[in-house]
XYZ file of C-alpha atoms in Angstrom:
179
model
C 27.981 -34.451 20.898
C 28.713 -32.501 17.702
C 27.462 -33.119 14.181
C 30.079 -32.191 11.589
C 30.572 -32.675 7.877
C 32.573 -35.798 7.136
C 36.132 -34.848 6.283
C 39.365 -36.720 5.724
C 40.280 -36.218 9.375
C 37.216 -38.275 10.433
C 37.621 -41.284 8.139
C 39.746 -43.429 10.477
C 37.272 -42.864 13.321
C 34.387 -43.649 10.933
C 36.091 -46.880 9.834
C 36.412 -47.827 13.529
C 32.734 -46.925 14.041
C 31.600 -49.223 11.214
C 33.846 -52.012 12.556
C 31.951 -51.820 15.888
C 28.516 -52.185 14.300
C 26.614 -55.406 14.901
C 26.005 -57.700 11.916
C 22.323 -56.667 11.809
C 23.279 -53.037 11.172
C 25.772 -54.034 8.483
C 23.020 -55.977 6.704
C 21.069 -52.760 6.250
C 23.977 -50.833 4.710
C 24.062 -50.733 0.896
C 27.836 -50.466 0.645
C 30.472 -52.646 2.243
C 31.321 -50.201 5.026
C 33.887 -52.617 6.418
C 36.024 -51.774 3.362
C 38.206 -48.755 4.339
C 38.532 -47.497 0.748
C 34.740 -47.215 0.512
C 34.603 -45.054 3.633
C 37.618 -42.950 2.634
C 35.918 -42.269 -0.714
C 33.133 -40.408 1.095
C 35.481 -37.856 2.675
C 34.823 -34.276 1.656
C 31.692 -35.213 -0.296
C 28.674 -33.065 0.401
C 25.785 -34.420 2.451
C 27.786 -36.811 4.671
C 27.980 -36.188 8.417
C 29.284 -37.792 11.563
C 28.181 -37.358 15.152
C 31.224 -37.044 17.394
C 31.492 -37.669 21.114
C 34.965 -36.816 22.467
C 36.432 -37.414 19.006
C 34.827 -40.829 18.541
C 32.212 -41.307 15.825
C 28.919 -42.390 17.386
C 26.662 -41.816 14.379
C 26.690 -41.363 10.615
C 24.194 -39.862 8.174
C 24.198 -39.178 4.458
C 21.697 -37.979 1.879
C 22.373 -39.355 -1.553
C 20.603 -37.706 -4.483
C 18.858 -40.134 -6.788
C 19.815 -39.945 -10.474
C 18.102 -38.657 -13.600
C 14.360 -38.112 -13.409
C 14.450 -38.603 -9.635
C 17.136 -36.003 -8.930
C 14.668 -34.078 -6.747
C 14.699 -37.047 -4.326
C 17.328 -37.719 -1.687
C 17.876 -41.052 0.026
C 18.704 -40.678 3.709
C 21.005 -43.194 5.347
C 21.493 -43.165 9.088
C 23.165 -45.383 11.666
C 23.979 -44.813 15.330
C 26.346 -46.817 17.519
C 24.282 -49.343 19.479
C 25.687 -48.073 22.812
C 24.471 -44.541 21.992
C 20.943 -45.267 20.770
C 17.855 -43.652 22.260
C 19.871 -40.623 23.355
C 18.636 -38.322 20.565
C 21.687 -38.741 18.308
C 19.725 -40.381 15.498
C 17.042 -37.717 15.671
C 19.639 -34.928 15.623
C 21.419 -36.501 12.639
C 18.126 -37.056 10.798
C 17.016 -33.441 11.392
C 20.406 -32.173 10.242
C 20.289 -34.324 7.097
C 16.685 -33.351 6.350
C 17.476 -29.646 6.723
C 20.467 -29.959 4.419
C 18.433 -31.914 1.847
C 15.793 -29.164 1.792
C 18.491 -26.505 1.402
C 19.917 -28.531 -1.496
C 16.538 -28.424 -3.252
C 15.301 -31.951 -2.557
C 11.511 -32.027 -2.669
C 11.291 -35.570 -1.307
C 13.535 -37.473 1.082
C 13.189 -41.235 1.517
C 14.593 -43.665 4.043
C 14.502 -47.460 4.017
C 14.239 -49.410 7.279
C 13.623 -52.956 8.390
C 9.942 -53.137 9.325
C 10.759 -54.332 12.842
C 12.772 -51.195 13.726
C 9.910 -49.718 15.726
C 11.893 -46.949 17.443
C 13.393 -45.761 14.152
C 10.000 -45.824 12.445
C 8.535 -43.719 15.259
C 11.455 -41.264 15.184
C 11.169 -40.712 11.439
C 7.387 -40.414 11.777
C 7.869 -37.603 14.291
C 9.973 -35.802 11.658
C 7.170 -35.876 9.085
C 8.047 -39.089 7.239
C 5.107 -41.259 6.193
C 4.769 -44.771 4.822
C 5.545 -45.053 1.128
C 5.983 -48.793 0.561
C 6.207 -52.147 2.290
C 8.331 -54.743 0.531
C 7.748 -58.166 2.048
C 10.728 -60.492 2.511
C 12.954 -57.920 0.799
C 15.920 -58.088 3.190
C 18.019 -61.213 3.720
C 20.141 -60.882 6.838
C 23.534 -62.524 7.304
C 21.902 -65.636 8.772
C 19.631 -65.989 5.741
C 16.443 -64.817 7.475
C 14.019 -62.763 5.383
C 12.672 -59.480 6.744
C 10.284 -56.849 5.465
C 11.543 -53.484 4.259
C 9.618 -50.246 4.829
C 10.217 -47.133 2.752
C 9.233 -43.877 4.397
C 9.059 -40.552 2.582
C 9.133 -36.931 3.628
C 7.331 -34.808 1.040
C 8.784 -31.360 1.581
C 6.039 -29.318 -0.098
C 3.183 -31.291 1.427
C 4.583 -31.159 4.942
C 5.978 -27.626 4.879
C 3.178 -26.335 7.057
C 4.341 -28.646 9.848
C 8.058 -28.002 9.397
C 8.022 -25.275 12.033
C 6.716 -27.840 14.500
C 9.759 -30.101 14.151
C 12.218 -27.208 14.095
C 13.635 -27.665 10.607
C 12.824 -24.129 9.477
C 14.992 -22.728 12.271
C 17.872 -24.967 11.170
C 17.399 -23.723 7.619
C 17.457 -20.125 8.786
C 14.221 -19.327 6.950
C 12.170 -16.364 8.003
C 8.909 -17.287 6.264
C 7.094 -20.530 5.577
C 8.191 -21.096 1.991
C 10.765 -23.679 0.955
């Protein structure tokens, strides 16, 4: 498995990847990722990656900077093919995205998850993300069921002392412990 920057040569495979996602995963995506023009518009943009396994996309991650007074914050989006979950792909993508966000000067990275995604919550917790907010009945799935949304945050400055523990400093190529 390789993690590479999303380029034009990956967009068809990424469109196929999104077409394979179950309806539950599509509910949690902000954009209509079943629309090919949406996916093609991401090509060659910074902070978008795909995880490839023999040329097939098995995971996607992006960090989108928030606008204006929140431009120090990045929003992490991550999805892994259901057949490839719990193999470390999500963790590798999340670490890669977090490292890139820190290099880009983000001081805070947030991720939004359905509250019942226990494995994802645990994975992000192991990367230094902590609970920021719980929004009750904030998600309506495609069947009309309401679910809670959890926002987790990684505060770069506050957690820098533990960054060596999760290996991000090595990915950043930093010699000392300062961001």
